[in-house]
Coordinates of C-alpha atoms in Angstrom, one line a residue:
M1 CA 247.5 238.2 224.1
R2 CA 245.9 235.1 222.7
K3 CA 247.0 235.9 219.2
L4 CA 250.5 236.6 220.4
A5 CA 250.6 233.3 222.1
M6 CA 249.4 231.5 219.0
L7 CA 252.1 233.2 216.9
L8 CA 254.7 232.1 219.4
I9 CA 253.4 228.5 219.3
A10 CA 253.3 228.5 215.5
L11 CA 256.8 229.9 215.3
T12 CA 258.0 227.2 217.6
L13 CA 256.3 224.5 215.5
T14 CA 258.1 225.7 212.4
M15 CA 261.6 225.8 213.9
T16 CA 262.3 222.3 212.6
V17 CA 261.7 223.5 209.1
L18 CA 263.8 226.7 209.7
V19 CA 266.8 225.2 211.4
G20 CA 269.8 225.2 209.0
C21 CA 267.9 226.9 206.2
A22 CA 269.2 230.0 204.6
K23 CA 266.8 232.7 203.3
K24 CA 265.1 231.2 200.2
D25 CA 264.4 232.8 196.9
P26 CA 260.9 233.7 196.1
V27 CA 258.7 230.7 195.5
T28 CA 258.2 229.6 191.9
D29 CA 254.8 229.3 190.3
D30 CA 253.6 226.2 188.5
K31 CA 254.7 227.6 185.2
G32 CA 258.3 228.1 186.4
N33 CA 258.1 231.9 187.1
Q34 CA 259.2 233.5 190.3
S35 CA 256.3 235.0 192.3
G36 CA 255.6 236.3 195.7
T37 CA 252.4 237.7 197.2
N38 CA 249.9 239.7 195.4
S39 CA 247.1 240.6 197.8
N40 CA 248.7 243.6 199.4
V41 CA 250.2 245.3 196.4
D42 CA 248.4 247.0 193.5
D43 CA 248.8 245.4 190.1
K44 CA 250.4 248.4 188.4
E45 CA 251.1 246.6 185.1
N46 CA 247.5 245.8 184.4
T47 CA 244.8 247.7 186.1
E48 CA 242.0 245.9 184.2
K49 CA 242.7 242.3 184.8
V50 CA 243.1 241.1 188.4
T51 CA 245.8 238.6 189.1
L52 CA 245.3 236.3 192.0
Q53 CA 248.2 234.4 193.7
L54 CA 247.3 230.9 194.9
W55 CA 249.6 228.9 197.1
H56 CA 249.1 225.1 197.3
Y57 CA 250.9 221.8 198.0
I58 CA 248.9 219.7 195.5
S59 CA 251.1 216.6 194.8
Q60 CA 252.3 215.7 191.3
G61 CA 249.7 212.9 190.9
D62 CA 246.8 215.4 191.3
L63 CA 248.5 218.5 189.8
D64 CA 247.2 218.1 186.2
D65 CA 243.6 217.8 187.4
F66 CA 244.0 220.8 189.8
E67 CA 245.6 223.0 187.2
K68 CA 242.9 222.1 184.6
I69 CA 240.3 223.7 186.9
I70 CA 242.5 226.8 187.2
D71 CA 243.1 227.0 183.4
D72 CA 239.4 226.5 182.7
F73 CA 238.5 229.3 185.0
N74 CA 241.1 231.6 183.5
T75 CA 239.8 231.0 180.0
S76 CA 236.1 231.2 181.0
Q77 CA 236.4 235.0 181.5
D78 CA 238.8 237.9 180.9
R79 CA 238.7 239.7 184.3
I80 CA 240.7 237.4 186.6
E81 CA 243.8 235.3 186.2
V82 CA 244.7 232.8 188.9
V83 CA 248.4 232.0 189.2
P84 CA 249.1 228.8 191.2
T85 CA 252.4 228.4 193.1
Y86 CA 253.5 225.2 194.6
V87 CA 254.9 225.4 198.2
S88 CA 255.8 222.3 200.2
R89 CA 253.5 221.6 203.1
D90 CA 256.2 222.3 205.7
D91 CA 257.3 225.5 203.9
L92 CA 253.7 226.6 203.6
T93 CA 253.2 226.5 207.4
K94 CA 256.3 228.7 207.7
Q95 CA 255.1 231.1 205.0
Y96 CA 251.7 231.5 206.6
T97 CA 253.2 232.0 210.1
M98 CA 255.6 234.7 208.9
G99 CA 252.9 236.2 206.6
A100 CA 250.5 236.6 209.5
I101 CA 253.2 238.9 211.0
S102 CA 254.3 240.7 207.9
G103 CA 251.0 240.8 206.0
E104 CA 252.5 239.1 203.0
L105 CA 249.9 236.4 202.2
P106 CA 248.5 235.0 199.0
D107 CA 245.1 235.9 197.7
I108 CA 244.1 232.2 198.0
G109 CA 245.8 229.5 200.1
E110 CA 245.6 225.8 200.9
A111 CA 245.9 224.2 204.3
D112 CA 245.6 220.8 205.8
S113 CA 242.2 220.6 207.4
P114 CA 243.2 220.0 211.1
D115 CA 245.6 223.0 210.8
F116 CA 243.0 225.4 209.4
A117 CA 241.7 226.5 212.8
S118 CA 245.2 227.5 213.9
F119 CA 245.6 229.6 210.8
I120 CA 242.2 231.3 211.5
E121 CA 243.5 232.2 214.9
L122 CA 246.7 233.5 213.5
G123 CA 244.8 235.8 211.2
V124 CA 245.9 234.1 207.9
F125 CA 242.4 233.9 206.3
E126 CA 239.5 236.3 205.7
D127 CA 236.1 235.8 207.2
I128 CA 233.9 234.9 204.2
T129 CA 230.7 234.0 206.1
D130 CA 228.6 236.7 204.3
M131 CA 229.9 235.7 200.9
V132 CA 229.2 232.0 201.6
N133 CA 225.7 232.7 202.8
E134 CA 224.9 234.9 199.7
W135 CA 226.4 232.1 197.5
G136 CA 223.6 229.8 198.7
E137 CA 225.3 226.5 198.2
I138 CA 226.9 225.9 201.6
D139 CA 224.1 223.5 202.6
Q140 CA 225.4 221.0 200.0
F141 CA 228.7 220.6 202.0
Y142 CA 229.0 217.7 204.5
E143 CA 229.2 219.0 208.0
G144 CA 232.4 217.1 208.9
P145 CA 234.6 218.8 206.3
L146 CA 232.8 222.1 206.7
S147 CA 233.5 222.2 210.4
T148 CA 237.2 222.4 209.7
V149 CA 236.9 225.9 208.2
K150 CA 234.8 227.5 211.0
D151 CA 235.9 229.3 214.1
A152 CA 234.5 228.7 217.6
E153 CA 231.6 231.1 216.8
G154 CA 230.7 229.3 213.6
R155 CA 232.1 232.0 211.3
I156 CA 233.4 230.6 208.0
Y157 CA 236.9 231.3 206.7
G158 CA 237.3 229.0 203.8
L159 CA 235.8 226.1 201.8
P160 CA 236.8 222.4 202.2
H161 CA 238.3 221.1 198.9
N162 CA 238.5 217.4 199.2
S163 CA 238.1 214.7 201.9
N164 CA 239.4 211.3 202.8
S165 CA 238.9 208.9 205.6
L166 CA 240.4 205.8 207.2
L167 CA 238.9 202.4 206.9
M168 CA 240.1 198.8 207.2
F169 CA 241.7 197.1 204.2
Y170 CA 241.9 193.3 204.5
N171 CA 243.5 190.4 202.6
K172 CA 240.5 188.3 201.7
D173 CA 242.7 185.3 200.8
M174 CA 244.4 185.3 204.2
L175 CA 241.1 185.6 206.1
E176 CA 239.4 182.9 204.1
D177 CA 242.4 180.5 204.6
A178 CA 241.9 181.1 208.4
G179 CA 238.2 180.3 208.1
Y180 CA 236.7 183.8 207.9
T181 CA 234.4 184.9 205.1
E182 CA 234.1 188.5 206.1
A183 CA 236.0 191.2 207.9
P184 CA 235.8 191.5 211.7
K185 CA 233.2 194.0 212.9
T186 CA 234.0 194.5 216.6
W187 CA 237.2 194.9 218.6
A188 CA 236.8 191.4 220.0
E189 CA 236.4 189.9 216.5
L190 CA 239.4 191.9 215.3
E191 CA 241.6 190.5 218.0
E192 CA 240.4 187.0 217.3
V193 CA 241.0 187.2 213.6
A194 CA 244.4 189.0 214.0
A195 CA 245.6 186.2 216.4
K196 CA 244.5 183.5 213.9
V197 CA 246.2 185.0 210.8
T198 CA 249.4 186.2 212.5
T199 CA 252.4 184.0 211.6
S200 CA 256.2 184.1 211.9
D201 CA 256.3 186.4 208.8
T202 CA 252.9 188.0 208.7
Y203 CA 251.3 190.4 211.2
G204 CA 247.5 190.2 211.6
F205 CA 246.9 193.9 211.8
S206 CA 248.5 197.3 211.5
I207 CA 247.9 201.0 212.0
A208 CA 250.4 203.8 211.2
A209 CA 251.9 205.5 214.2
A210 CA 254.8 207.6 213.0
A211 CA 255.7 210.4 215.5
N212 CA 253.6 213.1 213.9
E213 CA 250.0 213.8 213.0
T214 CA 249.7 210.3 211.6
T215 CA 249.4 208.8 215.1
T216 CA 246.6 211.1 216.1
F217 CA 244.9 210.5 212.7
H218 CA 244.9 206.7 213.4
F219 CA 244.0 206.9 217.1
Y220 CA 240.9 209.0 216.6
P221 CA 238.6 206.2 215.3
W222 CA 239.4 204.0 218.3
L223 CA 238.8 206.9 220.8
Y224 CA 235.5 208.0 219.2
S225 CA 234.2 204.4 218.8
T226 CA 234.1 204.3 222.6
E227 CA 231.8 207.4 222.5
E228 CA 234.5 209.5 224.2
T229 CA 236.2 212.5 222.8
I230 CA 239.4 214.6 223.2
S231 CA 237.7 216.2 226.1
S232 CA 237.6 212.9 228.0
L233 CA 241.0 211.3 227.5
D234 CA 241.1 210.2 231.1
S235 CA 237.8 208.3 230.8
E236 CA 237.5 204.5 231.0
G237 CA 236.6 204.3 227.3
A238 CA 239.6 206.4 226.1
I239 CA 242.0 204.5 228.3
G240 CA 240.4 201.3 227.0
A241 CA 241.0 202.4 223.4
L242 CA 244.8 202.8 223.9
E243 CA 244.9 199.6 226.0
F244 CA 243.3 197.6 223.1
L245 CA 245.8 198.9 220.6
T246 CA 248.7 198.4 223.0
N247 CA 247.6 194.8 223.6
M248 CA 247.5 194.2 219.9
L249 CA 251.1 195.4 219.7
N250 CA 252.3 193.5 222.7
N251 CA 250.6 190.3 221.6
G252 CA 252.6 190.4 218.4
Y253 CA 249.6 191.0 216.2
M254 CA 251.1 194.4 215.1
S255 CA 254.7 195.1 214.3
K256 CA 256.8 197.0 216.8
E257 CA 257.8 199.1 213.8
V258 CA 254.4 200.8 213.6
I259 CA 255.8 203.7 215.7
N260 CA 258.0 204.5 212.7
W261 CA 255.5 203.7 210.0
G262 CA 253.5 206.2 208.0
N263 CA 250.5 205.4 205.9
G264 CA 252.7 204.5 202.9
D265 CA 254.8 202.1 204.9
V266 CA 251.7 200.3 206.2
K267 CA 250.4 200.0 202.6
E268 CA 253.6 198.6 201.3
A269 CA 253.6 195.9 204.1
F270 CA 250.0 195.1 203.2
A271 CA 250.7 194.9 199.5
A272 CA 253.7 192.6 200.1
G273 CA 251.5 190.2 202.1
K274 CA 253.2 191.0 205.4
V275 CA 250.1 192.5 207.0
A276 CA 246.6 190.9 206.8
M277 CA 244.5 193.8 207.8
M278 CA 245.5 197.5 207.9
I279 CA 243.9 200.9 208.7
N280 CA 244.5 203.2 205.8
G281 CA 243.0 205.9 203.6
T282 CA 241.0 206.5 200.5
W283 CA 244.1 207.7 198.6
Q284 CA 245.7 204.2 198.7
V285 CA 242.9 202.6 196.6
P286 CA 244.2 203.7 193.1
S287 CA 247.8 202.3 193.6
L288 CA 246.5 199.1 195.2
R289 CA 244.2 198.5 192.2
E290 CA 247.0 199.1 189.8
A291 CA 249.4 196.8 191.5
D292 CA 249.6 193.0 190.8
L293 CA 249.2 192.0 194.4
G294 CA 248.5 188.3 193.9
F295 CA 245.6 188.3 196.3
E296 CA 242.1 189.6 196.6
W297 CA 241.4 192.4 199.0
G298 CA 238.5 194.4 200.3
V299 CA 237.6 197.4 202.5
A300 CA 235.4 197.4 205.6
E301 CA 234.3 199.7 208.3
I302 CA 236.8 200.0 211.2
P303 CA 235.8 197.5 213.9
I304 CA 233.8 199.1 216.7
D305 CA 233.6 199.2 220.4
K306 CA 230.3 201.0 220.8
Q307 CA 229.8 203.0 217.6
L308 CA 231.1 203.4 214.0
A309 CA 233.9 205.9 213.9
T310 CA 236.6 207.1 211.5
T311 CA 238.7 210.2 211.0
I312 CA 238.4 212.9 208.3
G313 CA 241.4 214.1 206.4
G314 CA 241.6 216.5 203.5
E315 CA 242.4 220.0 202.5
D316 CA 240.8 223.4 202.7
F317 CA 241.2 226.6 200.8
G318 CA 240.8 230.1 202.2
I319 CA 241.2 233.7 201.1
G320 CA 244.3 235.4 202.4
A321 CA 243.8 238.1 205.0
G322 CA 244.2 241.6 203.6
T323 CA 243.8 240.8 200.0
K324 CA 242.6 243.6 197.8
H325 CA 240.7 241.2 195.7
K326 CA 238.4 239.3 198.1
E327 CA 235.4 239.2 195.7
E328 CA 237.5 237.9 192.8
A329 CA 239.1 235.3 195.1
F330 CA 235.8 234.1 196.2
E331 CA 234.5 233.9 192.6
F332 CA 237.3 231.5 191.9
L333 CA 236.7 229.5 195.1
A334 CA 233.0 229.1 194.2
Y335 CA 234.0 228.0 190.7
M336 CA 236.6 225.5 191.9
M337 CA 234.1 224.1 194.4
N338 CA 231.1 223.8 192.2
A339 CA 229.6 220.3 192.2
Q340 CA 231.0 219.2 188.9
N341 CA 234.6 220.3 189.6
N342 CA 234.5 218.8 193.0
A343 CA 233.3 215.5 191.6
D344 CA 235.8 215.4 188.7
F345 CA 238.8 216.3 190.9
C346 CA 238.0 213.8 193.6
E347 CA 237.2 210.9 191.3
A348 CA 240.5 211.3 189.4
G349 CA 242.5 211.4 192.6
G350 CA 240.8 208.8 194.7
K351 CA 239.4 211.3 197.1
I352 CA 235.9 211.9 198.5
P353 CA 233.8 214.9 197.5
V354 CA 232.9 217.4 200.2
R355 CA 229.6 218.2 198.5
K356 CA 226.5 216.0 198.6
D357 CA 225.4 216.9 195.1
A358 CA 228.9 216.2 193.8
M359 CA 228.7 212.7 195.3
E360 CA 225.5 212.2 193.3
L361 CA 227.1 213.1 190.0
K362 CA 229.3 210.0 189.7
E363 CA 228.2 206.4 190.1
V364 CA 231.5 205.4 191.5
W365 CA 230.7 206.6 195.0
S366 CA 227.5 204.6 195.2
T367 CA 228.3 201.5 193.1
D368 CA 232.0 200.8 193.5
P369 CA 232.5 198.1 196.2
I370 CA 235.5 199.9 197.6
I371 CA 234.9 203.6 197.0
S372 CA 231.3 203.4 198.2
V373 CA 232.3 202.3 201.6
F374 CA 234.6 205.3 201.9
A375 CA 231.8 207.6 200.6
E376 CA 229.4 206.3 203.2
S377 CA 231.9 206.9 206.0
L378 CA 231.4 210.7 205.6
D379 CA 228.1 210.3 207.3
Y380 CA 229.8 209.4 210.6
A381 CA 233.4 210.6 210.2
I382 CA 234.9 212.9 212.8
A383 CA 237.2 215.9 212.0
R384 CA 240.3 216.4 214.2
G385 CA 239.7 219.4 216.3
P386 CA 238.8 221.8 215.0
H387 CA 240.8 223.9 217.5
A388 CA 243.1 226.9 217.2
E389 CA 245.8 225.0 219.2
W390 CA 245.3 221.7 217.5
P391 CA 249.0 221.0 217.0
S392 CA 249.5 221.1 220.8
I393 CA 246.5 218.9 221.4
S394 CA 247.6 216.4 218.7
K395 CA 251.1 216.3 220.2
A396 CA 249.8 215.3 223.6
I397 CA 247.8 212.4 222.0
Q398 CA 250.9 211.3 220.0
E399 CA 253.1 211.3 223.1
A400 CA 250.5 209.2 225.0
V401 CA 250.2 206.6 222.3
H402 CA 254.0 206.3 221.8
A403 CA 254.6 206.1 225.6
S404 CA 252.2 203.2 225.8
F405 CA 253.4 201.4 222.7
L406 CA 257.0 201.7 223.9
G407 CA 256.1 200.4 227.4
E408 CA 257.3 203.6 229.0
K409 CA 253.9 204.1 230.7
T410 CA 250.7 202.2 231.1
P411 CA 247.8 203.2 228.9
E412 CA 246.0 204.6 232.0
V413 CA 249.0 206.8 233.0
A414 CA 249.7 207.9 229.5
M415 CA 246.1 208.9 228.8
K416 CA 245.6 210.7 232.1
E417 CA 248.7 212.8 231.4
A418 CA 247.4 213.6 227.9
A419 CA 244.1 214.5 229.4
D420 CA 245.7 217.0 231.8
K421 CA 247.6 218.7 228.9
V422 CA 244.6 218.7 226.5
N423 CA 242.1 219.9 229.1
A424 CA 244.4 222.8 230.1
I425 CA 244.4 223.9 226.4
I426 CA 240.7 223.5 225.8
N427 CA 239.7 225.1 229.1
E428 CA 242.1 228.1 229.0

């Protein structure tokens, strides 16, 4: 019954993708060839070499580095060939949902880390706990990213691929002009500095709060800094977190448009000098460094209430349920996720390695004044969920934040209503 309920939830969540869409042609692999699934059909054309179908949504900026790892693996041996196929993130959710019913899944597939637990519950990925333990390298993975590929019993269904986190970017010139030589460290200091640097054409601070997972991603650090969790959304601390952000908005220190802004929108406002301090992610560093901004900027830990907190983002890879080539698929996963490959891919794409030994291979994560702060954040970063019904939990949080920001409900009412929804899910 639980799996049926999960299937119905997942199907509902994908309706916005499906509405108005006709049946699509088979997805096209990265070489331009049409391909479908491979795991549940025998390779009749070649019984010696195993072909593995891999579905991913790696963006263009990272695609060359990702495909290099695949090409290197394919040329390193003559038994296995990995064929990558790009599928947009929204379409991938649809394909996994339908594949869980039809059994048509790839041998290897990518998923956004907060969604992975939902796909485990749907039966999309194979349990690879025994393989991982035999591999003997799992202790090298940071627990935060690793937790996203585990079920409630601690069984492992995939490997984290890359990680990112949120920190505070700040315009050094603006803060110095206002008399501050360093970034604010506490909520009280943040409010003070934001008030001082806010002008008629510049906002002191910004988060991203578009009506999707972005809102939850950005609210998490404030919630967990109070030492509360998603299990205590009706607590004084959790309510206080939303109240603080709502006050920042109502006092004019944040733009009313944040409810429509994604991470990219906030970055553009910061780059244009329209926002003095912003919460944003690791992936923004390369483009900000390449741009001629006309001002000095830095990165600092997110100001705290009681403890340091930030949110983990990133991607995971799992082995498709029912594949006939589980051992070969894991062989590729282990290759892709060895320390050197993890270090090379993450360095090139402005991401954070998920392995401790990978972090040690490149000086950038210990010596770079920007990247090192992000690397250190993995020691205290919190993963969203993981929970099989994370989309529903996240939606409740999103609705609470938006209701408060729009003035439709007080932070207390909004959070108590969210707590009722989330606790009903967690305790079912």
